[in-house]
Amino acid sequence: MTALQDVSLLQTARLVAELIIATGALQNLVYIAELCVAGYVLARHRPIRRGDTLWQLFGDISPPIALLVPAYNEAATIVENIRSLLSLQYPSFEVIVVNDGSTDGTLAAVIEAFALVPVERSYDAQVPHNPLRGLYGSPEHPMLLVADKENGGKADALNAGINLSRAPLFCAVDADSVLEPDSLLRVVQPFVEDPVRTAVVGGTVRIANGCGVRHGRIVDVALPRRLLPLLQTVEYLRAFLIARLAWSHLRALTIVSGAFGIFRRHVAVAVGGYSRDTVGEDMEIIVKIHRHMLEQRIDYLIRFLPEPVCWTEVPETLAMLARQRIRWQRGTLETFFKHARMLLNPRYGRIGSLALLNTLLVDVLAPPVELLGYLVLPALWLLGAVSLDYLLAFLALVFACGMFVSVGSLILEEIELRRYPKTGDLVRLTAAAIVENFGYRQINNVWRMIGSWRYLRGAKGWGEMARTGFRRA
Amino acid sequence: VPLARAIWIVTTALAGISVAMMLSLVFRRWAAALGATARERRRAAMEHAMLAYLDHEVTLDQARRQIGGQLDLMCDVGFRLADMIRGDARGRLLDLMERAGAADHLIRQLGRAGHRTRVLAATNLRHFGGAAVTAALDRALDGEYADLRLAAASSLAQLGAAPPLPELVARLRIGPEEHSDLLRHVFRRLVPARIPALIDLLHADVDPTAKLYALDALAQSGDYGIIDAMTALTADPSLELRAGAFRVLAALAHPAALPAVRVGLSDPAWQVRTQAAICAGRISSPELAPLLASMLDDANWWARFRAAEALLELGPEGRATLVEASRRGAGEAARTAQIVLAEQAA
């Protein structure tokens, strides 16, 4: 190799390094901008604290809601979670559990626990799903309907629930999640205040690992004891209290959590229900609704509210977490590339110009670029192209930005919502916000890269998720 | 190296700010925990003083002296208590609070406090009457924010002091700017005192949204005197108003609406046919059975389903019609009848 070639290679490597730094800086600027917007929104719209005030305001004018609970091999938690859903504070709702061909006795557990018998229901098959094998109900639980169907995936089960529901709104709830008693009254607020435009509203998902549960209710809010769920707690706070709140305010929210989202039924039907060919059905249906509404020139709102809370169990082992994150990345890429023609297309307004651009930066480009940075920058240092001072300063900046944004989410949580009661919780969360930068952040990027690779190879299916059940208080 | 130094400065600043903020939050938590006991004690004392007055253990003047001076706490504790009690005791509690300065305090807040406090003040002023209260609420109707205007209108309606309806509609900016379902509270509170005005509003030149809220309020009225107006409205060119009129007639369930229901069951809009079918079920007149049976193969699922439900509500004759339809081959009408019968049997 000639000296000229060496210089050229070095210059290319430096260029790559500068690109990596620019991408990282841009990503951090986006996060800090999201933090500022979220802070502004929370300062202006403080949630109503008292449940009885909510009931007075919305009790007699709230529209009926169908809670759709897709269940696949959820025998460990399903009965307790149905009991929790049936005891929610809301004037008019029904719970439709869709057993998606479980093989672990989920259906038998529900039938036995609620003394269900076969029933019939007339419904309009407006969105596609695999055939139903039977419907079950009980006069003792008139608000509960259980549908048994052939396995077809979560989206397929939700579509069956949409067809069976008769309420103008439906709420998609994960079978392993626990809704707070007043969560429906809180989440329905935008549908009451702006009934014409509101199409979808999402609530916050919080981590239940470590919390005490009694009779299907969270009675003892506590942080997870194990490190992995604790790190995910910081991640969830950052995702919900900062990113979703900010994008919702900008009217460019592209995801409502599959664990807790409420939809206007006729809007979901108009877009053909959930797409059955993706593992990111929760993101895909939101982008699909944006696309439909913008193409039809219908004024609409997709909102996120921080106060309605749903608690969910998260993976406690690296293997389970890896499967989940790989799947999430695949789902994101499936949605992004399925709707890629919206990107920077003026017809799709801020969804094309802001939201999908953000997805491109944060979900498509950032993981490989950050990983490349961890490889290229040390290599440049070994070659003597960058100084150790510079390398360390850059790494420290990346970590400090991550910590700053995480701490920002803790500040918003503490000032506005304050769900974690102990002072020690704040200290542990702060420590987790620092620790996550060393190892957890990097391994997440590796999983996302694997997810991207599997997307490129056209992988299908969800993988397994073992339920441990909640800690009884 | 100068760049590296600059990066280090930014990094240190970010880390320092983060740590300082978290330390201040921990300190804030600790200080709040220290103050919580004292706050709870003051709160309990306030509640005790109010309950002592309600139990006739102290006089009005004594109670007023005990609770006066802590106006925010008095309002917080007092309104929570007022929500839990009824009758004479509630009236005495609110009288005590008014004499202790609650209404004047809320009027001051309505004029000057932060936005959320102003909305709360407008809501809580519904507990008090008097010219000063209604004047303050009336001023708030022209406020900048919709939720404040709505809270003021709701309180005025509850106090029976709302302005004339067309004026109220204009000042609340109902239509393009305001279409919250919370307006239902305002309109429902106008019943029964303003029923003629609500009917007039249906024919006034106002946004259709206001008319729908007027219909919602009329559906709550239980007043048979509005049947003629509602049956006339079932022929209105507006689909929403026709469907809304049948909703009111269904709530009233009076046979005088039968001629309108007969026409409504074959309305071109499925939304109207569906509401007419619900209305037919509520009225429960067997003579509607043939018309409802013909709706069992309606092109719209909701219309078919509501027609089948209505047949079941008609009693033995309706059920017999449904059973007969269920035995008639494999068409849409037979399928609808079969499933609704099976659903009802389960």
PDB file of N, CA and C in Angstrom, chain B residues 27 48 86 125 131 208 220 224 234 247 315:
ATOM      1  N   PHE B  27     -33.933  16.184  47.617  1.00  0.00           N
ATOM      2  CA  PHE B  27     -34.093  17.109  48.738  1.00  0.00           C
ATOM      3  C   PHE B  27     -35.558  17.569  48.838  1.00  0.00           C
ATOM      4  N   HIS B  48     -62.569  18.630  61.036  1.00  0.00           N
ATOM      5  CA  HIS B  48     -63.192  18.489  62.363  1.00  0.00           C
ATOM      6  C   HIS B  48     -64.082  19.696  62.661  1.00  0.00           C
ATOM      7  N   ARG B  86     -75.575  15.175  51.536  1.00  0.00           N
ATOM      8  CA  ARG B  86     -76.752  15.642  50.814  1.00  0.00           C
ATOM      9  C   ARG B  86     -77.691  16.404  51.762  1.00  0.00           C
ATOM     10  N   LEU B 125     -67.902  27.541  41.924  1.00  0.00           N
ATOM     11  CA  LEU B 125     -68.864  28.618  42.171  1.00  0.00           C
ATOM     12  C   LEU B 125     -70.305  28.164  41.953  1.00  0.00           C
ATOM     13  N   ALA B 131     -75.771  37.741  43.030  1.00  0.00           N
ATOM     14  CA  ALA B 131     -75.466  38.558  41.855  1.00  0.00           C
ATOM     15  C   ALA B 131     -73.973  38.603  41.553  1.00  0.00           C
ATOM     16  N   PRO B 208     -75.046  23.225  13.668  1.00  0.00           N
ATOM     17  CA  PRO B 208     -75.752  21.960  13.943  1.00  0.00           C
ATOM     18  C   PRO B 208     -75.284  21.274  15.233  1.00  0.00           C
ATOM     19  N   GLN B 220     -83.355  13.856  27.804  1.00  0.00           N
ATOM     20  CA  GLN B 220     -83.317  13.640  29.259  1.00  0.00           C
ATOM     21  C   GLN B 220     -84.560  14.210  29.942  1.00  0.00           C
ATOM     22  N   TYR B 224     -93.497  14.814  27.655  1.00  0.00           N
ATOM     23  CA  TYR B 224     -94.265  14.397  26.472  1.00  0.00           C
ATOM     24  C   TYR B 224     -94.708  15.586  25.624  1.00  0.00           C
ATOM     25  N   THR B 234     -88.300  14.697  12.566  1.00  0.00           N
ATOM     26  CA  THR B 234     -87.881  13.453  11.882  1.00  0.00           C
ATOM     27  C   THR B 234     -87.948  13.605  10.356  1.00  0.00           C
ATOM     28  N   ARG B 247     -83.798   9.534  18.553  1.00  0.00           N
ATOM     29  CA  ARG B 247     -83.167   9.213  19.842  1.00  0.00           C
ATOM     30  C   ARG B 247     -84.023   9.781  20.985  1.00  0.00           C
ATOM     31  N   GLY B 315     -92.538  -8.191  22.246  1.00  0.00           N
ATOM     32  CA  GLY B 315     -93.277  -9.213  22.972  1.00  0.00           C
ATOM     33  C   GLY B 315     -93.530 -10.442  22.115  1.00  0.00           C
TER      34      GLY B 315
END
